Amino acid sequence: MDMLAILMTIGVSFLLAVILGPLCIPLLRRLKFGQQVRTDGPQSHLKKSGTPTMGGIIILLAATVAFLRFSDKTTEFWVLLVGALGFGLVGFLDDYIKIALKRSLGLTAKQKLFGQLLFSLIVCVLLYQMGHSTAVSVPGTSFSLDFGWFYYPFVIIIFFGTTNAVNFTDGVDGLLSGTSAIAAGAFTIIAMQATEHESAVFTAALVGAVLGFLIFNAHPAKVFMGDSGSLGIGGGLAAAAILTKTEILLVLIGGVFVVEMISVILQVGSFKLRGKRIFKMSPIHHHFELSGWSEWKVVTVFWAVGLVLATAGLALYRIGGG
């Protein structure tokens, strides 16, 4: 794998995001695509109301252009594009309906489910056409289990779980930008070791794009990525994990996202069953905010945890013969 091509991909996507930021943010502000802040959340977030959102467009545009420039346009190329842009489109429609059309709930649950299922199925068809292995490896070992036709429902579960987990993580300035850059960086290393060129280039493009976006998204954020960014990132990471045959390892590398999702499930389940909340607020990053942590402390701690988990994931990959 050509390291120079990977570094150039990161650099190009980073520069594109930095250039697109000052162009898109004023436009989003003029269009009044401002964030609606939850009144039951941390009081410090109320001043963020009206901050431009849907900034995920910046990430997806920058990453896609860089990916187009350095990829080989194989079938894997389409799997990654459908994963990122397909789910990004679902997020964009949800954002647009909530903000531009003033429908607070955005897409209905059925509409969002349909969109996510549609793009997951398209990926499944592409995987079948390219003869993608249906075996799933056990991290840290040389063992694998062939799922056969059950692999495709498994792929759908991976997309649904990853995109929603990543979406839950977006809620504090710079939190998702940093953690997703770390996860994408880990998959870039894995893809390079697996000589999976398309995945390496795509995740490298994602690293550059989210780091460029972080310049405008770090506290105090000038723009939020919205569902268009979080769902697009989640779809891209899921596609990369599938192509590099690290489907289960995604749970560890994306451990921060998993914890965020589990905190929501536990909170909702506890309230419905017992009428009591486990956390002061979910997702769990809000719990720490309401416990007195500053936004910057929440972000840096979660970044550090994400880095440790990604490093552990890479170590397991190497142990398993990657």
mmCIF file of C-alpha atoms in Angstrom:
data_model
loop_
_atom_site.group_PDB
_atom_site.id
_atom_site.type_symbol
_atom_site.label_atom_id
_atom_site.label_comp_id
_atom_site.label_asym_id
_atom_site.label_seq_id
_atom_site.Cartn_x
_atom_site.Cartn_y
_atom_site.Cartn_z
ATOM 1 C CA MET A 1 0.000 0.000 0.000
ATOM 2 C CA ASP A 2 1.374 3.385 -1.031
ATOM 3 C CA MET A 3 1.791 5.473 2.140
ATOM 4 C CA LEU A 4 2.277 8.614 0.060
ATOM 5 C CA ALA A 5 -1.150 8.169 -1.557
ATOM 6 C CA ILE A 6 -2.737 7.770 1.887
ATOM 7 C CA LEU A 7 -1.030 10.899 3.234
ATOM 8 C CA MET A 8 -2.019 12.843 0.125
ATOM 9 C CA THR A 9 -5.614 11.696 0.526
ATOM 10 C CA ILE A 10 -5.675 12.907 4.131
ATOM 11 C CA GLY A 11 -4.091 16.213 3.122
ATOM 12 C CA VAL A 12 -6.436 16.855 0.202
ATOM 13 C CA SER A 13 -9.608 16.060 2.167
ATOM 14 C CA PHE A 14 -8.371 18.168 5.101
ATOM 15 C CA LEU A 15 -7.700 21.184 2.849
ATOM 16 C CA LEU A 16 -11.043 20.779 1.084
ATOM 17 C CA ALA A 17 -12.875 20.774 4.432
ATOM 18 C CA VAL A 18 -10.937 23.856 5.566
ATOM 19 C CA ILE A 19 -11.832 25.640 2.306
ATOM 20 C CA LEU A 20 -15.477 24.527 2.335
ATOM 21 C CA GLY A 21 -16.047 25.615 5.951
ATOM 22 C CA PRO A 22 -15.953 29.403 5.379
ATOM 23 C CA LEU A 23 -18.042 28.943 2.227
ATOM 24 C CA CYS A 24 -20.755 26.708 3.687
ATOM 25 C CA ILE A 25 -21.145 28.088 7.226
ATOM 26 C CA PRO A 26 -22.331 31.590 6.168
ATOM 27 C CA LEU A 27 -24.672 29.963 3.637
ATOM 28 C CA LEU A 28 -26.185 27.695 6.287
ATOM 29 C CA ARG A 29 -26.581 30.732 8.533
ATOM 30 C CA ARG A 30 -28.339 32.741 5.791
ATOM 31 C CA LEU A 31 -30.654 29.811 5.111
ATOM 32 C CA LYS A 32 -31.390 29.781 8.849
ATOM 33 C CA PHE A 33 -30.376 26.139 9.200
ATOM 34 C CA GLY A 34 -29.824 26.623 12.924
ATOM 35 C CA GLN A 35 -29.611 23.964 15.631
ATOM 36 C CA GLN A 36 -32.608 23.472 17.916
ATOM 37 C CA VAL A 37 -31.277 22.807 21.416
ATOM 38 C CA ARG A 38 -33.061 20.549 23.931
ATOM 39 C CA THR A 39 -34.400 22.636 26.816
ATOM 40 C CA ASP A 40 -34.069 19.662 29.203
ATOM 41 C CA GLY A 41 -30.319 19.340 28.549
ATOM 42 C CA PRO A 42 -27.332 21.113 30.091
ATOM 43 C CA GLN A 43 -28.163 24.813 30.490
ATOM 44 C CA SER A 44 -24.808 25.752 28.945
ATOM 45 C CA HIS A 45 -26.098 24.360 25.636
ATOM 46 C CA LEU A 46 -28.966 26.858 25.376
ATOM 47 C CA LYS A 47 -26.622 29.538 24.025
ATOM 48 C CA LYS A 48 -25.844 27.204 21.101
ATOM 49 C CA SER A 49 -29.365 27.561 19.759
ATOM 50 C CA GLY A 50 -29.242 28.883 16.203
ATOM 51 C CA THR A 51 -25.689 27.667 15.511
ATOM 52 C CA PRO A 52 -25.629 26.441 11.888
ATOM 53 C CA THR A 53 -26.068 22.691 11.530
ATOM 54 C CA MET A 54 -26.038 20.237 8.579
ATOM 55 C CA GLY A 55 -22.276 20.826 8.449
ATOM 56 C CA GLY A 56 -21.913 17.145 7.664
ATOM 57 C CA ILE A 57 -22.191 18.290 4.051
ATOM 58 C CA ILE A 58 -18.669 19.699 4.431
ATOM 59 C CA ILE A 59 -17.317 16.360 5.657
ATOM 60 C CA LEU A 60 -19.019 14.252 3.000
ATOM 61 C CA LEU A 61 -18.095 16.588 0.144
ATOM 62 C CA ALA A 62 -14.434 16.817 1.156
ATOM 63 C CA ALA A 63 -14.096 13.080 1.786
ATOM 64 C CA THR A 64 -15.902 12.127 -1.432
ATOM 65 C CA VAL A 65 -13.826 14.401 -3.682
ATOM 66 C CA ALA A 66 -10.559 13.105 -2.185
ATOM 67 C CA PHE A 67 -11.815 9.527 -2.420
ATOM 68 C CA LEU A 68 -12.746 10.009 -6.086
ATOM 69 C CA ARG A 69 -9.278 11.359 -6.804
ATOM 70 C CA PHE A 70 -7.241 8.562 -5.210
ATOM 71 C CA SER A 71 -9.473 5.454 -5.454
ATOM 72 C CA ASP A 72 -9.370 2.734 -8.117
ATOM 73 C CA LYS A 73 -13.174 2.759 -8.702
ATOM 74 C CA THR A 74 -13.642 -0.970 -7.997
ATOM 75 C CA THR A 75 -16.811 -2.544 -6.565
ATOM 76 C CA GLU A 76 -15.476 -1.807 -3.081
ATOM 77 C CA PHE A 77 -15.536 1.857 -4.099
ATOM 78 C CA TRP A 78 -19.307 1.691 -4.566
ATOM 79 C CA VAL A 79 -19.836 -0.170 -1.289
ATOM 80 C CA LEU A 80 -18.072 2.632 0.581
ATOM 81 C CA LEU A 81 -19.846 5.415 -1.305
ATOM 82 C CA VAL A 82 -23.287 3.890 -0.802
ATOM 83 C CA GLY A 83 -22.528 3.335 2.875
ATOM 84 C CA ALA A 84 -21.407 6.915 3.497
ATOM 85 C CA LEU A 85 -23.488 8.962 1.040
ATOM 86 C CA GLY A 86 -26.590 6.787 1.276
ATOM 87 C CA PHE A 87 -26.857 7.075 5.037
ATOM 88 C CA GLY A 88 -25.679 10.675 4.790
ATOM 89 C CA LEU A 89 -28.654 11.360 2.507
ATOM 90 C CA VAL A 90 -31.048 9.889 5.071
ATOM 91 C CA GLY A 91 -29.496 12.164 7.690
ATOM 92 C CA PHE A 92 -29.650 15.170 5.351
ATOM 93 C CA LEU A 93 -33.375 14.649 4.733
ATOM 94 C CA ASP A 94 -33.965 14.283 8.472
ATOM 95 C CA ASP A 95 -32.039 17.519 9.168
ATOM 96 C CA TYR A 96 -33.756 19.396 6.356
ATOM 97 C CA ILE A 97 -37.254 18.428 7.467
ATOM 98 C CA LYS A 98 -36.515 19.331 11.098
ATOM 99 C CA ILE A 99 -34.886 22.668 10.366
ATOM 100 C CA ALA A 100 -36.098 24.018 7.028
ATOM 101 C CA LEU A 101 -39.637 22.634 7.175
ATOM 102 C CA LYS A 102 -39.930 23.191 10.959
ATOM 103 C CA ARG A 103 -41.051 19.610 11.691
ATOM 104 C CA SER A 104 -39.329 18.916 14.998
ATOM 105 C CA LEU A 105 -39.293 15.132 14.609
ATOM 106 C CA GLY A 106 -37.820 15.173 11.091
ATOM 107 C CA LEU A 107 -38.345 11.938 9.186
ATOM 108 C CA THR A 108 -40.834 9.570 10.769
ATOM 109 C CA ALA A 109 -39.416 6.391 12.305
ATOM 110 C CA LYS A 110 -40.766 4.355 9.381
ATOM 111 C CA GLN A 111 -39.273 6.712 6.797
ATOM 112 C CA LYS A 112 -35.859 6.667 8.447
ATOM 113 C CA LEU A 113 -36.023 2.878 8.818
ATOM 114 C CA PHE A 114 -36.915 2.514 5.141
ATOM 115 C CA GLY A 115 -34.035 4.731 4.023
ATOM 116 C CA GLN A 116 -31.486 2.916 6.176
ATOM 117 C CA LEU A 117 -32.792 -0.490 5.081
ATOM 118 C CA LEU A 118 -32.720 0.520 1.410
ATOM 119 C CA PHE A 119 -29.047 1.504 1.413
ATOM 120 C CA SER A 120 -28.101 -1.496 3.563
ATOM 121 C CA LEU A 121 -29.735 -3.787 1.007
ATOM 122 C CA ILE A 122 -27.923 -2.061 -1.868
ATOM 123 C CA VAL A 123 -24.635 -2.739 -0.084
ATOM 124 C CA CYS A 124 -25.654 -6.384 0.399
ATOM 125 C CA VAL A 125 -26.299 -6.733 -3.344
ATOM 126 C CA LEU A 126 -22.906 -5.201 -4.139
ATOM 127 C CA LEU A 127 -21.171 -7.512 -1.672
ATOM 128 C CA TYR A 128 -22.873 -10.543 -3.207
ATOM 129 C CA GLN A 129 -21.918 -9.475 -6.729
ATOM 130 C CA MET A 130 -18.266 -9.069 -5.790
ATOM 131 C CA GLY A 131 -18.163 -12.453 -4.062
ATOM 132 C CA HIS A 132 -17.385 -10.953 -0.665
ATOM 133 C CA SER A 133 -16.621 -13.576 1.968
ATOM 134 C CA THR A 134 -19.475 -14.396 4.323
ATOM 135 C CA ALA A 135 -17.064 -15.613 7.020
ATOM 136 C CA VAL A 136 -16.745 -13.552 10.194
ATOM 137 C CA SER A 137 -13.423 -13.540 12.038
ATOM 138 C CA VAL A 138 -13.063 -13.771 15.812
ATOM 139 C CA PRO A 139 -10.742 -10.908 16.873
ATOM 140 C CA GLY A 140 -7.386 -11.925 18.279
ATOM 141 C CA THR A 141 -7.615 -15.472 16.873
ATOM 142 C CA SER A 142 -7.250 -17.240 13.562
ATOM 143 C CA PHE A 143 -10.784 -18.623 13.837
ATOM 144 C CA SER A 144 -13.696 -17.573 11.663
ATOM 145 C CA LEU A 145 -17.280 -18.683 11.230
ATOM 146 C CA ASP A 146 -19.033 -18.741 7.872
ATOM 147 C CA PHE A 147 -22.458 -17.155 8.277
ATOM 148 C CA GLY A 148 -23.607 -18.124 4.783
ATOM 149 C CA TRP A 149 -26.805 -16.318 3.827
ATOM 150 C CA PHE A 150 -27.196 -15.087 7.402
ATOM 151 C CA TYR A 151 -24.241 -12.798 6.730
ATOM 152 C CA TYR A 152 -26.453 -10.326 4.867
ATOM 153 C CA PRO A 153 -28.890 -9.738 7.754
ATOM 154 C CA PHE A 154 -25.729 -9.374 9.858
ATOM 155 C CA VAL A 155 -24.519 -6.630 7.491
ATOM 156 C CA ILE A 156 -27.827 -4.801 7.910
ATOM 157 C CA ILE A 157 -27.484 -5.021 11.696
ATOM 158 C CA ILE A 158 -23.939 -3.616 11.456
ATOM 159 C CA PHE A 159 -25.158 -0.602 9.478
ATOM 160 C CA PHE A 160 -28.123 0.071 11.748
ATOM 161 C CA GLY A 161 -26.093 -0.330 14.930
ATOM 162 C CA THR A 162 -23.087 1.692 13.795
ATOM 163 C CA THR A 163 -24.980 4.623 12.294
ATOM 164 C CA ASN A 164 -27.249 5.003 15.312
ATOM 165 C CA ALA A 165 -24.376 4.612 17.784
ATOM 166 C CA VAL A 166 -22.342 7.272 15.975
ATOM 167 C CA ASN A 167 -25.409 9.505 15.828
ATOM 168 C CA PHE A 168 -25.861 9.306 19.621
ATOM 169 C CA THR A 169 -22.242 10.410 20.106
ATOM 170 C CA ASP A 170 -22.847 13.743 18.384
ATOM 171 C CA GLY A 171 -23.882 16.162 21.115
ATOM 172 C CA VAL A 172 -20.845 18.035 22.421
ATOM 173 C CA ASP A 173 -18.582 20.366 20.418
ATOM 174 C CA GLY A 174 -15.860 18.318 18.726
ATOM 175 C CA LEU A 175 -16.761 15.025 20.414
ATOM 176 C CA LEU A 176 -17.799 13.058 17.331
ATOM 177 C CA SER A 177 -15.294 14.760 15.039
ATOM 178 C CA GLY A 178 -12.399 13.614 17.220
ATOM 179 C CA THR A 179 -13.639 10.111 18.040
ATOM 180 C CA SER A 180 -14.577 9.388 14.425
ATOM 181 C CA ALA A 181 -11.152 10.579 13.213
ATOM 182 C CA ILE A 182 -9.536 8.135 15.652
ATOM 183 C CA ALA A 183 -11.753 5.236 14.543
ATOM 184 C CA ALA A 184 -11.260 6.041 10.857
ATOM 185 C CA GLY A 185 -7.514 6.268 11.422
ATOM 186 C CA ALA A 186 -7.504 2.781 12.959
ATOM 187 C CA PHE A 187 -9.372 1.382 9.964
ATOM 188 C CA THR A 188 -6.931 3.116 7.615
ATOM 189 C CA ILE A 189 -4.072 1.213 9.272
ATOM 190 C CA ILE A 190 -6.029 -2.059 9.157
ATOM 191 C CA ALA A 191 -6.962 -1.561 5.497
ATOM 192 C CA MET A 192 -3.341 -0.832 4.598
ATOM 193 C CA GLN A 193 -2.185 -4.004 6.336
ATOM 194 C CA ALA A 194 -4.951 -5.980 4.610
ATOM 195 C CA THR A 195 -3.995 -4.367 1.250
ATOM 196 C CA GLU A 196 -7.609 -3.209 0.942
ATOM 197 C CA HIS A 197 -6.790 -0.122 -1.133
ATOM 198 C CA GLU A 198 -10.275 1.352 -1.482
ATOM 199 C CA SER A 199 -11.029 1.127 2.235
ATOM 200 C CA ALA A 200 -7.640 2.620 3.116
ATOM 201 C CA VAL A 201 -8.180 5.571 0.787
ATOM 202 C CA PHE A 202 -11.760 6.117 1.929
ATOM 203 C CA THR A 203 -11.022 6.047 5.661
ATOM 204 C CA ALA A 204 -7.971 8.270 5.077
ATOM 205 C CA ALA A 205 -10.248 10.739 3.265
ATOM 206 C CA LEU A 206 -12.631 10.559 6.218
ATOM 207 C CA VAL A 207 -9.806 11.280 8.674
ATOM 208 C CA GLY A 208 -8.774 14.403 6.763
ATOM 209 C CA ALA A 209 -12.336 15.622 6.302
ATOM 210 C CA VAL A 210 -13.381 15.312 9.965
ATOM 211 C CA LEU A 211 -10.125 16.878 11.173
ATOM 212 C CA GLY A 212 -10.674 19.798 8.786
ATOM 213 C CA PHE A 213 -14.259 20.078 10.022
ATOM 214 C CA LEU A 214 -13.015 19.974 13.637
ATOM 215 C CA ILE A 215 -11.417 23.393 13.115
ATOM 216 C CA PHE A 216 -14.937 24.833 12.919
ATOM 217 C CA ASN A 217 -16.594 22.293 15.242
ATOM 218 C CA ALA A 218 -14.259 22.533 18.253
ATOM 219 C CA HIS A 219 -15.596 24.402 21.288
ATOM 220 C CA PRO A 220 -17.118 26.900 20.849
ATOM 221 C CA ALA A 221 -18.512 25.326 17.683
ATOM 222 C CA LYS A 222 -19.219 27.536 14.674
ATOM 223 C CA VAL A 223 -21.126 24.701 13.003
ATOM 224 C CA PHE A 224 -22.594 21.296 13.905
ATOM 225 C CA MET A 225 -22.509 18.295 11.587
ATOM 226 C CA GLY A 226 -26.111 17.197 12.157
ATOM 227 C CA ASP A 227 -27.505 13.796 11.187
ATOM 228 C CA SER A 228 -26.179 14.246 7.650
ATOM 229 C CA GLY A 229 -22.673 14.022 9.076
ATOM 230 C CA SER A 230 -23.137 11.485 11.875
ATOM 231 C CA LEU A 231 -25.128 8.986 9.804
ATOM 232 C CA GLY A 232 -22.746 9.412 6.864
ATOM 233 C CA ILE A 233 -19.704 8.798 9.078
ATOM 234 C CA GLY A 234 -21.381 5.791 10.685
ATOM 235 C CA GLY A 235 -22.276 4.309 7.306
ATOM 236 C CA GLY A 236 -18.732 4.816 6.042
ATOM 237 C CA LEU A 237 -17.133 3.196 9.097
ATOM 238 C CA ALA A 238 -19.527 0.237 8.878
ATOM 239 C CA ALA A 239 -18.703 -0.274 5.199
ATOM 240 C CA ALA A 240 -14.956 -0.121 5.907
ATOM 241 C CA ALA A 241 -15.263 -2.691 8.720
ATOM 242 C CA ILE A 242 -17.216 -5.027 6.451
ATOM 243 C CA LEU A 243 -14.738 -4.775 3.569
ATOM 244 C CA THR A 244 -11.711 -5.318 5.825
ATOM 245 C CA LYS A 245 -13.439 -8.282 7.527
ATOM 246 C CA THR A 246 -13.237 -6.642 10.937
ATOM 247 C CA GLU A 247 -16.968 -6.581 11.583
ATOM 248 C CA ILE A 248 -16.705 -7.665 15.233
ATOM 249 C CA LEU A 249 -13.573 -5.603 15.866
ATOM 250 C CA LEU A 250 -15.656 -2.525 14.975
ATOM 251 C CA VAL A 251 -17.333 -2.908 18.380
ATOM 252 C CA LEU A 252 -13.978 -2.345 20.116
ATOM 253 C CA ILE A 253 -12.533 0.297 17.792
ATOM 254 C CA GLY A 254 -15.822 2.181 17.941
ATOM 255 C CA GLY A 255 -16.222 1.439 21.640
ATOM 256 C CA VAL A 256 -17.091 5.042 22.533
ATOM 257 C CA PHE A 257 -20.009 4.923 20.102
ATOM 258 C CA VAL A 258 -21.149 1.605 21.575
ATOM 259 C CA VAL A 259 -21.099 2.951 25.145
ATOM 260 C CA GLU A 260 -23.086 6.013 24.055
ATOM 261 C CA MET A 261 -25.760 3.797 22.467
ATOM 262 C CA ILE A 262 -25.908 1.398 25.417
ATOM 263 C CA SER A 263 -26.375 4.341 27.796
ATOM 264 C CA VAL A 264 -29.459 5.412 25.825
ATOM 265 C CA ILE A 265 -30.875 1.871 25.753
ATOM 266 C CA LEU A 266 -30.338 1.438 29.504
ATOM 267 C CA GLN A 267 -31.825 4.847 30.278
ATOM 268 C CA VAL A 268 -34.957 4.274 28.218
ATOM 269 C CA GLY A 269 -35.358 0.690 29.433
ATOM 270 C CA SER A 270 -34.945 1.631 33.080
ATOM 271 C CA PHE A 271 -37.425 4.486 32.852
ATOM 272 C CA LYS A 272 -40.054 2.358 31.117
ATOM 273 C CA LEU A 273 -39.665 -0.630 33.417
ATOM 274 C CA ARG A 274 -38.940 1.047 36.771
ATOM 275 C CA GLY A 275 -39.899 4.685 36.247
ATOM 276 C CA LYS A 276 -36.348 5.628 37.257
ATOM 277 C CA ARG A 277 -33.381 6.975 35.316
ATOM 278 C CA ILE A 278 -29.901 5.489 35.620
ATOM 279 C CA PHE A 279 -28.085 8.569 34.342
ATOM 280 C CA LYS A 280 -28.785 12.243 34.871
ATOM 281 C CA MET A 281 -29.248 12.401 31.109
ATOM 282 C CA SER A 282 -28.408 10.221 28.137
ATOM 283 C CA PRO A 283 -26.407 9.777 25.957
ATOM 284 C CA ILE A 284 -23.793 9.392 28.664
ATOM 285 C CA HIS A 285 -21.680 12.427 27.663
ATOM 286 C CA HIS A 286 -24.545 14.619 28.915
ATOM 287 C CA HIS A 287 -24.491 12.751 32.248
ATOM 288 C CA PHE A 288 -20.901 13.855 32.790
ATOM 289 C CA GLU A 289 -21.752 17.427 31.801
ATOM 290 C CA LEU A 290 -24.581 17.536 34.334
ATOM 291 C CA SER A 291 -22.159 16.070 36.895
ATOM 292 C CA GLY A 292 -19.992 19.184 36.570
ATOM 293 C CA TRP A 293 -17.554 18.278 33.803
ATOM 294 C CA SER A 294 -16.764 21.034 31.316
ATOM 295 C CA GLU A 295 -17.396 20.333 27.640
ATOM 296 C CA TRP A 296 -13.669 20.322 26.996
ATOM 297 C CA LYS A 297 -13.069 17.746 29.745
ATOM 298 C CA VAL A 298 -15.814 15.484 28.374
ATOM 299 C CA VAL A 299 -14.370 15.720 24.876
ATOM 300 C CA THR A 300 -10.728 15.129 25.809
ATOM 301 C CA VAL A 301 -11.554 12.185 28.096
ATOM 302 C CA PHE A 302 -13.743 10.573 25.438
ATOM 303 C CA TRP A 303 -11.049 11.165 22.801
ATOM 304 C CA ALA A 304 -8.508 9.494 25.087
ATOM 305 C CA VAL A 305 -10.799 6.517 25.682
ATOM 306 C CA GLY A 306 -11.411 6.275 21.933
ATOM 307 C CA LEU A 307 -7.656 6.265 21.293
ATOM 308 C CA VAL A 308 -7.053 3.514 23.859
ATOM 309 C CA LEU A 309 -9.835 1.363 22.397
ATOM 310 C CA ALA A 310 -8.634 1.912 18.826
ATOM 311 C CA THR A 311 -5.087 0.950 19.857
ATOM 312 C CA ALA A 312 -6.414 -2.179 21.552
ATOM 313 C CA GLY A 313 -8.346 -3.006 18.399
ATOM 314 C CA LEU A 314 -5.217 -2.670 16.264
ATOM 315 C CA ALA A 315 -3.293 -4.875 18.692
ATOM 316 C CA LEU A 316 -5.988 -7.570 18.504
ATOM 317 C CA TYR A 317 -5.921 -7.360 14.718
ATOM 318 C CA ARG A 318 -2.172 -7.959 14.699
ATOM 319 C CA ILE A 319 -2.467 -10.838 17.172
ATOM 320 C CA GLY A 320 -5.081 -12.461 14.933
ATOM 321 C CA GLY A 321 -2.635 -12.453 12.046
ATOM 322 C CA GLY A 322 -3.696 -9.196 10.394
#
